[in-house]
Coordinates of C-alpha atoms and ligand atoms in Angstrom, one line a residue:
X1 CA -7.7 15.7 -18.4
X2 CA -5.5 16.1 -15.1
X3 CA -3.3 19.3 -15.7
X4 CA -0.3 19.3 -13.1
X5 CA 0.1 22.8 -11.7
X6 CA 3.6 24.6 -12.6
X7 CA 5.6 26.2 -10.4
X8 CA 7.1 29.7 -9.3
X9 CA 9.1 30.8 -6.1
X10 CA 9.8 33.9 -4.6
X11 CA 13.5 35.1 -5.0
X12 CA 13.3 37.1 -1.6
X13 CA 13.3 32.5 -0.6
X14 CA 16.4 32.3 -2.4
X15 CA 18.3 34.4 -0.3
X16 CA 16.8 34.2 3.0
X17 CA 19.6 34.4 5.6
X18 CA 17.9 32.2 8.1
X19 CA 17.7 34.9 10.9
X20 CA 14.5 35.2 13.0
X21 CA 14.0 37.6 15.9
X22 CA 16.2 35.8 18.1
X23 CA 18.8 34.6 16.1
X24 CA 21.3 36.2 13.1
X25 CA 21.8 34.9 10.1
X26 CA 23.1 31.2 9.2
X27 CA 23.7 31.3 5.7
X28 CA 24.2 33.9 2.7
X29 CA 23.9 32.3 -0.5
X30 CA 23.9 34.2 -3.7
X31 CA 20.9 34.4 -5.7
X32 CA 22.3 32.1 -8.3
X33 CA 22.4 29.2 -6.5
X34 CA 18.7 29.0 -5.8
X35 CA 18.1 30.4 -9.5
X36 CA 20.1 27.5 -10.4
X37 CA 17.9 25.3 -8.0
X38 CA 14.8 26.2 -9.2
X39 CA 16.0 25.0 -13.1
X40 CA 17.1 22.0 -11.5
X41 CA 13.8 21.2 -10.0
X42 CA 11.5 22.3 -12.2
X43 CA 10.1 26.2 -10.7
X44 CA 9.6 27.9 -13.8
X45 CA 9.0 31.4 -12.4
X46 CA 10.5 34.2 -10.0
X47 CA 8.9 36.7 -8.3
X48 CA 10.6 40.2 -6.4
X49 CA 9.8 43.0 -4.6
X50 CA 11.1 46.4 -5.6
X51 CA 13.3 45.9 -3.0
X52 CA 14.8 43.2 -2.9
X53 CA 16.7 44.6 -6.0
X54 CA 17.1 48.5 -5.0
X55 CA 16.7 50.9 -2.1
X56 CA 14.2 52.4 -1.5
X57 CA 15.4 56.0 -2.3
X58 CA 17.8 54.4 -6.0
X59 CA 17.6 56.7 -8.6
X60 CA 15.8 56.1 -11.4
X61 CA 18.4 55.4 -13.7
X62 CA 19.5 52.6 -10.7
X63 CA 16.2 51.1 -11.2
X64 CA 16.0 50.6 -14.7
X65 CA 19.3 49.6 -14.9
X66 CA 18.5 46.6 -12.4
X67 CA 15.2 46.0 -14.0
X68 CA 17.6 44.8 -16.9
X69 CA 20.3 42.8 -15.3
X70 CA 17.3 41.0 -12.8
X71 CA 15.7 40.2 -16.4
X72 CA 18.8 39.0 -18.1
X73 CA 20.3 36.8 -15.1
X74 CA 16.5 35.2 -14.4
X75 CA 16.7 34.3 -18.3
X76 CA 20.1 32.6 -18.0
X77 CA 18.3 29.9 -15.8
X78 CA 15.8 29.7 -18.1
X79 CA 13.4 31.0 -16.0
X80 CA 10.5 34.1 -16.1
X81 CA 9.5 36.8 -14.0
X82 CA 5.8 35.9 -12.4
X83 CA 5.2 38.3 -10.1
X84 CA 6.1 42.0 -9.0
X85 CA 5.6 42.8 -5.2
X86 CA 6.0 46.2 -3.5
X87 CA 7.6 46.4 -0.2
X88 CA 5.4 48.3 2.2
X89 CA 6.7 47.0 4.9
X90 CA 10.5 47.2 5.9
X91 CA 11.4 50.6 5.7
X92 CA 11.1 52.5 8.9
X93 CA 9.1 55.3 7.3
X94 CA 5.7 52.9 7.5
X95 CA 6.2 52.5 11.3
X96 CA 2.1 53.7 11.3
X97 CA 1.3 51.6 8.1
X98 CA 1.7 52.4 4.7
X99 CA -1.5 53.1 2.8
X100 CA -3.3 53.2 5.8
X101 CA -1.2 55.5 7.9
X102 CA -3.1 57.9 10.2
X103 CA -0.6 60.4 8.9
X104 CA -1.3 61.8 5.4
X105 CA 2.6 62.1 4.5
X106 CA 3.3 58.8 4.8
X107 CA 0.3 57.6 2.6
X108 CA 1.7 59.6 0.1
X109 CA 4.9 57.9 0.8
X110 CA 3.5 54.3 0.2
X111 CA 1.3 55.7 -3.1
X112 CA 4.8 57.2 -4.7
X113 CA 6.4 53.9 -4.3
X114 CA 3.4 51.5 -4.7
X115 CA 2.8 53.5 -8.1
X116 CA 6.6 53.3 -8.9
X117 CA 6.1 49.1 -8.6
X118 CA 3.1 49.2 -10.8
X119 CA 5.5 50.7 -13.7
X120 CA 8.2 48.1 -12.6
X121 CA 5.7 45.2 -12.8
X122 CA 5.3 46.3 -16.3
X123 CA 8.2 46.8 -17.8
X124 CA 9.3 43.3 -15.6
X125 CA 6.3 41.5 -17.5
X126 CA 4.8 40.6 -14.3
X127 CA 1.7 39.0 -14.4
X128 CA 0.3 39.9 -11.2
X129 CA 1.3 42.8 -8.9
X130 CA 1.0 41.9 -5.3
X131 CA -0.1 44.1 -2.2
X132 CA 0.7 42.2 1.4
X133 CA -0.3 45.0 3.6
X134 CA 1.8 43.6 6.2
X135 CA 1.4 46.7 8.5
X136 CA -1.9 48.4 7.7
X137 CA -3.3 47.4 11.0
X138 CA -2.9 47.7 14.3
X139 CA -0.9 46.8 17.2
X140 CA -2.9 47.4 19.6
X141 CA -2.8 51.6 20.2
X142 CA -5.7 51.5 17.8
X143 CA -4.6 55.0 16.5
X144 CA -7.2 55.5 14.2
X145 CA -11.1 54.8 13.6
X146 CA -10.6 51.0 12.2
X147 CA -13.2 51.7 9.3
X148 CA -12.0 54.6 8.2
X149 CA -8.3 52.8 8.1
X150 CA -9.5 50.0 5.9
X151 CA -11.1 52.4 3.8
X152 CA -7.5 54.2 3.7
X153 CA -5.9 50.8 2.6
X154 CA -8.2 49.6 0.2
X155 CA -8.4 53.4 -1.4
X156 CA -4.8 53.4 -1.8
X157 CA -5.3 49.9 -3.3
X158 CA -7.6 51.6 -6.2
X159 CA -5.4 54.4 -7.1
X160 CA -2.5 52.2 -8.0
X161 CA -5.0 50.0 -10.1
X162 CA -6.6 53.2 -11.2
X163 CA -2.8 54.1 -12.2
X164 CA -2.0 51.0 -13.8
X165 CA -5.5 50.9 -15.5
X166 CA -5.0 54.2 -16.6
X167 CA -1.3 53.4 -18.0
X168 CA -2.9 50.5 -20.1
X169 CA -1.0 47.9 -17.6
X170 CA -2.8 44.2 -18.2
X171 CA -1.1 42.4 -14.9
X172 CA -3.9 41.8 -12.3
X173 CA -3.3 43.3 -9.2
X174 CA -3.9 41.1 -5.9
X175 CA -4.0 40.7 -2.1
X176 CA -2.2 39.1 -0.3
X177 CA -4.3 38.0 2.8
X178 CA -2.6 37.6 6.2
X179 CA -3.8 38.5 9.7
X180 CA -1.0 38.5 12.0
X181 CA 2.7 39.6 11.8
X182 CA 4.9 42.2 11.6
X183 CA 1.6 43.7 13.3
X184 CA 1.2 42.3 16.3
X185 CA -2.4 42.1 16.4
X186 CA -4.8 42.4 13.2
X187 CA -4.0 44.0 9.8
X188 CA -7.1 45.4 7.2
X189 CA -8.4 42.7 5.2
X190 CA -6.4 40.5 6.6
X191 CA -8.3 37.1 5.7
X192 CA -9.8 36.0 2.5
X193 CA -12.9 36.6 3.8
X194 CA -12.4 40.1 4.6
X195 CA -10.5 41.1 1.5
X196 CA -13.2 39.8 -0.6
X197 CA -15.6 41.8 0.9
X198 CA -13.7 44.5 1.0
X199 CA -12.5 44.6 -2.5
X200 CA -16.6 44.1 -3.5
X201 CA -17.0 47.1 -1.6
X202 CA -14.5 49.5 -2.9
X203 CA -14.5 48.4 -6.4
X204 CA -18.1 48.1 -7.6
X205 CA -17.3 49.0 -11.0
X206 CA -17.8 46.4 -13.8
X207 CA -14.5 47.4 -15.0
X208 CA -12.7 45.9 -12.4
X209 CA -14.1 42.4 -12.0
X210 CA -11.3 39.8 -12.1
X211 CA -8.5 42.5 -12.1
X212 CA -8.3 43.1 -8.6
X213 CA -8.2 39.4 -6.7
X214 CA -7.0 37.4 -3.4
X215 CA -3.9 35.8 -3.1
X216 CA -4.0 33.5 0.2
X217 CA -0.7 31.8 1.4
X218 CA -1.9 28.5 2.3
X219 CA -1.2 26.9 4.8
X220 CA 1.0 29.6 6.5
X221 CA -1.4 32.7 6.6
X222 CA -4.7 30.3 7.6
X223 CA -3.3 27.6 9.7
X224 CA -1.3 30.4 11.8
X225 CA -4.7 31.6 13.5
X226 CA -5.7 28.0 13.8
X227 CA -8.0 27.4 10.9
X228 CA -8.3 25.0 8.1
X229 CA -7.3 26.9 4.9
X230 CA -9.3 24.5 2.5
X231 CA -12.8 26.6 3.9
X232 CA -11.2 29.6 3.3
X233 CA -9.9 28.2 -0.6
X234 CA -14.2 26.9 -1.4
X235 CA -15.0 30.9 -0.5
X236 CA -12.8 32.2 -3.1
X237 CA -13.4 30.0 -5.5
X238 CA -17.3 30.1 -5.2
X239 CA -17.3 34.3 -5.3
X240 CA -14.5 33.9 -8.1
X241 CA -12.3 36.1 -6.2
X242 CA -9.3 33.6 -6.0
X243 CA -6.2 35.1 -7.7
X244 CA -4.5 33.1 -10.5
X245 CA -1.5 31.4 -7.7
X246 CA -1.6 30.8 -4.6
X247 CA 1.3 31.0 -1.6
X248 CA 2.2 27.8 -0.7
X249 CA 4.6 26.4 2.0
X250 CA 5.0 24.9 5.7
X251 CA 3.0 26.0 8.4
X252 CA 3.0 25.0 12.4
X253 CA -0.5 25.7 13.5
X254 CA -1.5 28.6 15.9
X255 CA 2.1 30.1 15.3
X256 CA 3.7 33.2 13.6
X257 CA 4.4 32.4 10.3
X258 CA 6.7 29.7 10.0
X259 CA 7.2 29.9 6.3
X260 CA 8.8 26.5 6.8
X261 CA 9.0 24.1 3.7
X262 CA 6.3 22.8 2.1
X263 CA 4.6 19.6 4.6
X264 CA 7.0 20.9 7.4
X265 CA 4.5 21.4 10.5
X266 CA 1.8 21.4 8.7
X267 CA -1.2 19.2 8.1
X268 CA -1.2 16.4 4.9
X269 CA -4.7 16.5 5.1
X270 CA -5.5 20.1 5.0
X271 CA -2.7 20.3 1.9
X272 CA -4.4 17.6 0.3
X273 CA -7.8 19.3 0.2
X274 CA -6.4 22.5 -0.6
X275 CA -4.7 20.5 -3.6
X276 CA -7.9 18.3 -4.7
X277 CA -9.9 21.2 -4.5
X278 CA -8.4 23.2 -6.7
X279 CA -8.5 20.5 -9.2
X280 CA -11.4 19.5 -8.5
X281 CA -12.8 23.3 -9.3
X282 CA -10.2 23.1 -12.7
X283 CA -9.0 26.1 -11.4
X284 CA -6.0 27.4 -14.0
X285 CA -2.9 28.8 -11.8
X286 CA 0.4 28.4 -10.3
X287 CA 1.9 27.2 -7.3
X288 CA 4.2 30.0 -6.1
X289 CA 6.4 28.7 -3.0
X290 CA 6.7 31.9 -0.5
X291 CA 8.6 29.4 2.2
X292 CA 12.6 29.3 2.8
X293 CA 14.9 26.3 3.7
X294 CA 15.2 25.8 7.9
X295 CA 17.5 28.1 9.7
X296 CA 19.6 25.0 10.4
X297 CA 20.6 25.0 6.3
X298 CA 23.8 26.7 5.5
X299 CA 24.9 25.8 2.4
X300 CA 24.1 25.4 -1.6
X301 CA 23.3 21.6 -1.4
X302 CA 20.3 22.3 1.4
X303 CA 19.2 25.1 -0.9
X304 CA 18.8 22.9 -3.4
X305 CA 17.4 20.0 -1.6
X306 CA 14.5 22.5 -0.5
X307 CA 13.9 23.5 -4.2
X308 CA 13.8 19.8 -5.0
X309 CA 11.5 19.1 -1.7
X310 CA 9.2 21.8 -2.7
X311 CA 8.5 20.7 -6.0
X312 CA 8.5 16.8 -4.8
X313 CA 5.7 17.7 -1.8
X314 CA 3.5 19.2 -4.5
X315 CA 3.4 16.4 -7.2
X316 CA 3.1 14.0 -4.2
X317 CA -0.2 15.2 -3.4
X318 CA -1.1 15.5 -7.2
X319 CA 0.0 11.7 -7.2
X320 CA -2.6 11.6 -4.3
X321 CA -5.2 13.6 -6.0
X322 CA -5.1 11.1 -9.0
X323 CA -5.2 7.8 -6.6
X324 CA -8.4 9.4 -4.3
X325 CA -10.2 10.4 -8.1
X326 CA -9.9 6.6 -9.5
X327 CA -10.3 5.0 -6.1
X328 CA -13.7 2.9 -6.3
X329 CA -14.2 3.1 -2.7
X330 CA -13.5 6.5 -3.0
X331 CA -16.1 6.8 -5.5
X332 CA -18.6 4.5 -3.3
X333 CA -18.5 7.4 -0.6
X334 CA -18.8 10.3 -2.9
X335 CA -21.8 9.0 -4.5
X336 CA -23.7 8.8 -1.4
X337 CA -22.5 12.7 -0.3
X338 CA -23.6 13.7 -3.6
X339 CA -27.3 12.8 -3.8
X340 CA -29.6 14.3 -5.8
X341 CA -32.3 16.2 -4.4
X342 CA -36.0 16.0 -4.7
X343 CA -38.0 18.1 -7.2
X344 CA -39.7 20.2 -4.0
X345 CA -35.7 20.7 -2.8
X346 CA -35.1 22.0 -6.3
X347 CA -37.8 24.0 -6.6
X348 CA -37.0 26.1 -3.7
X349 CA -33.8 26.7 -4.6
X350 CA -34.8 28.0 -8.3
X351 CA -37.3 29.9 -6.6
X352 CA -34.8 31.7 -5.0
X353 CA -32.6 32.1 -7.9
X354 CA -35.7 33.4 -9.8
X355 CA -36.1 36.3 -6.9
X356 CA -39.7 35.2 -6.5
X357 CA -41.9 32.3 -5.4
X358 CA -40.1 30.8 -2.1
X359 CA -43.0 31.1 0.0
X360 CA -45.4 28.7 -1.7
X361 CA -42.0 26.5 -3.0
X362 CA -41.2 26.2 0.9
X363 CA -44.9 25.3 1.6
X364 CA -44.9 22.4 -1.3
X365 CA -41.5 21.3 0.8
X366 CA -43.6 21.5 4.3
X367 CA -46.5 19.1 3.0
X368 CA -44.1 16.5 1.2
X369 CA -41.9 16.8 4.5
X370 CA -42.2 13.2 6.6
X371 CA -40.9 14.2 10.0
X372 CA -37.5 15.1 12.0
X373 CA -37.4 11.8 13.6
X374 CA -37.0 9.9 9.9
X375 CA -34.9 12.4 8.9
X376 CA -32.6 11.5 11.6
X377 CA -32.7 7.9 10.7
X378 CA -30.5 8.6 7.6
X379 CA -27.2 6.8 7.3
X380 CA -24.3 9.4 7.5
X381 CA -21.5 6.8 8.1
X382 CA -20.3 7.8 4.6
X383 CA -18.6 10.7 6.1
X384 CA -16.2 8.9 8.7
X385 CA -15.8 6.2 5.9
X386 CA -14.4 9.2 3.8
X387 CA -12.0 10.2 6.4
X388 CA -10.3 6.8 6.9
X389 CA -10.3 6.3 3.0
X390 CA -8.4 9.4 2.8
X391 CA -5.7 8.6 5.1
X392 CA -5.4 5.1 4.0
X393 CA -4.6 7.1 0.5
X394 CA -2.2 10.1 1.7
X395 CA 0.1 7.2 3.6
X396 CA 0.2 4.9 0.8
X397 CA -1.3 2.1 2.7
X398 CA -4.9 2.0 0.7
X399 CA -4.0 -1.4 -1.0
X400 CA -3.8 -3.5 2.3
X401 CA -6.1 -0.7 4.2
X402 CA -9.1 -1.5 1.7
X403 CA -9.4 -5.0 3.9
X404 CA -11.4 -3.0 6.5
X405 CA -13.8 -1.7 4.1
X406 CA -15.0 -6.0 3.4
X407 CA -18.7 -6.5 4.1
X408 CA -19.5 -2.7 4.0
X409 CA -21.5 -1.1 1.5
X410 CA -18.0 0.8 0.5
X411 CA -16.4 -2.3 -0.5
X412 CA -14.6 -2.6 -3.6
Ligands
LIG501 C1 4.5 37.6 4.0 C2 4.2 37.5 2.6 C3 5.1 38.2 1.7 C4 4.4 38.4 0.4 C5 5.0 39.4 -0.5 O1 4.1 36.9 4.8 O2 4.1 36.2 2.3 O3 6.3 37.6 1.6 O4 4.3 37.2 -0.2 O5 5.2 40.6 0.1
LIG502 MG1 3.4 35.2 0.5

């Protein structure tokens, strides 16, 4: 059975002021407006960073105290807390990084506080705890030996999951993957590629499989170097390593992250693979929008019109998802790039998941093989076919688009 995705938002969206590097702000909204958005439209859940609801240096009487009034105002909208986020980023003390600092003291400046979130997260009910190393990277003085500095990040990682672990803390702790920005030019484990690696590296224990995991921002923190975050998505998902929400918003390709709504800039297509593939792997999670309203919204109604958009874009391409898996020409296509494969295919790949036999399975393969020119005679047109089907699907012109598909082997 279909099972629509639910929804969460970061609050630091709520009260984004607009401003960019260039520009001040353009509106200040109060958090209740968006809170009250979000139970308008649907988001269920809110996620913070530490600060976003206390300095850096609040006491911690301060802290609890806001701990209890951010708990008791999200509840008035009927909403939960998601996720809790440390901010090791913002203040000017992790200038060099944060966990990855070259300097020692201000590694044990980001461990205090990252350790100081992993209690928050707790008593907040968080369900994930989120670490966007923003600035453990490099812009370009390359101040330390780059191995040894992922090793830093991901180290400092594992003590605060050690910390929580030890503390009896059930949240899953996750990365947030994102190559560029505030760092000019690369940060550690800045893809999903790399952080998955990395965290197979650094946490080889049993005890930790499925507790530490990737959360990509899609299409923001993929389509921003260019790429198609869907290949990214099938990685994660095959090595399991694919936390349970993803980032989702508006993206212009090749830029710095736009964070723009959902759709804005970005591709239909890519969003609707990233959408249909997460179905299509019944992956359980949540759709948590990290994306603001346009600097050129001032006021409560745009706030809300963005909530509303956000929620709209997503069910859209659920709508989409649905159409594409009942679609018989759809299902034409599919069938023909999902053959099955013959018994000497098969037995080379068993083979290999046995550890043993490949040679004389890959021989049995070589004598039943015909030759490279018949394999070239094979009829791929199915995959262009796909393409158009697709489009006719995302712009809602399938009906009168399934014409072109008369007298082909696609037909209806
Ligand atoms: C920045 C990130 C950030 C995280 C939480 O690009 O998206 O907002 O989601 O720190
Ligand atoms: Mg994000």
């Amino acid at each position: 059975m279909f099972q629509p995705y639910q929804f969460s938002i970061g609050g630091w969206c709520l009260v984004s002021e607009g401003s960019d590097p260039f520009g001040e702000p353009t509106r200040d909204l109060p958090v209740e407006v968006g809170l009250e958005g979000c139970a308008e439209a649907g988001i269920k859940f809110v996620s913070f960073h530490d600060r976003d609801l206390w300095d850096d240096d609040a006491s911690e009487k301060k802290i609890e105290q806001k701990v209890e009034e951010t708990l008791d105002l999200v509840k008035q909208y009927d909403l939960s807390v998601y996720n809790f986020t440390t901010n090791l980023f913002s203040n000017t003390c992790f200038r060099s990084g944060a966990l990855s600092s070259p300097f020692p003291q201000v590694r044990e400046a980001a461990i205090v506080k990252a350790c100081r979130s992993m209690d928050v997260a707790a008593l907040m009910g968080a369900k994930n705890m989120i670490f966007w190393g923003g600035r453990e990277g490099s812009d370009g003085a390359y101040e330390q030996d780059t191995g040894l500095g992922l090793k830093r990040y991901i180290e400092g990682i594992k003590i605060c999951v050690d910390y929580a672990l030890e503390k009896g803390y059930d949240y899953i702790v996750t990365i947030e993957t994102k190559v560029y920005e505030p760092r000019l030019l690369a940060s550690y484990a800045g893809t999903g590629s790399s952080a998955s690696s990395a965290i197979r590296k650094f946490f080889p224990d049993p005890k930790y499989n499925g507790r530490i995991l990737i959360n990509p921002e899609y299409p923001q923190h993929v389509a921003m170097l260019g790429l198609d975050p869907v290949f990214e998505l099938g990685q994660l998902l095959e090595e399991d390593m694919l936390a349970p929400f993803i980032h989702f918003g508006g993206q212009i390709p090749a830029r710095m992250d736009c964070d723009l709504p959902p759709g804005v800039g970005s591709s239909l297509t890519a969003d609707f693979m990233i959408c249909n593939l997460l179905h299509e792997r019944n992956w359980d999670g949540i759709i948590e929008f990290d994306c603001r309203p346009m600097r050129t919204t001032t006021a409560a109604e745009g706030m809300k019109l963005f909530l509303k958009h956000s929620v709209g874009y997503w069910k859209m391409l659920e709508k989409k998802v649905n159409i594409y898996d009942n679609d018989p020409i759809i299902s034409k296509i599919k069938a023909e790039l999902t053959q099955t494969e013959s018994a000497e295919l098969k037995s080379v790949m068993s083979a290999v998941h046995k550890g043993t036999g490949v040679v004389k399975a890959v021989q049995a393969l070589t004598k039943s093989f015909t030759s490279f020119e018949a394999i070239s005679e094979i009829n791929t047109d199915a995959i262009e076919a796909h393409i158009y089907r697709v489009l006719q699907i995302l712009t809602g012109t399938y009906e009168e688009g399934a014409s072109i598909f008369e007298g082909t082997r696609w037909s209806a």
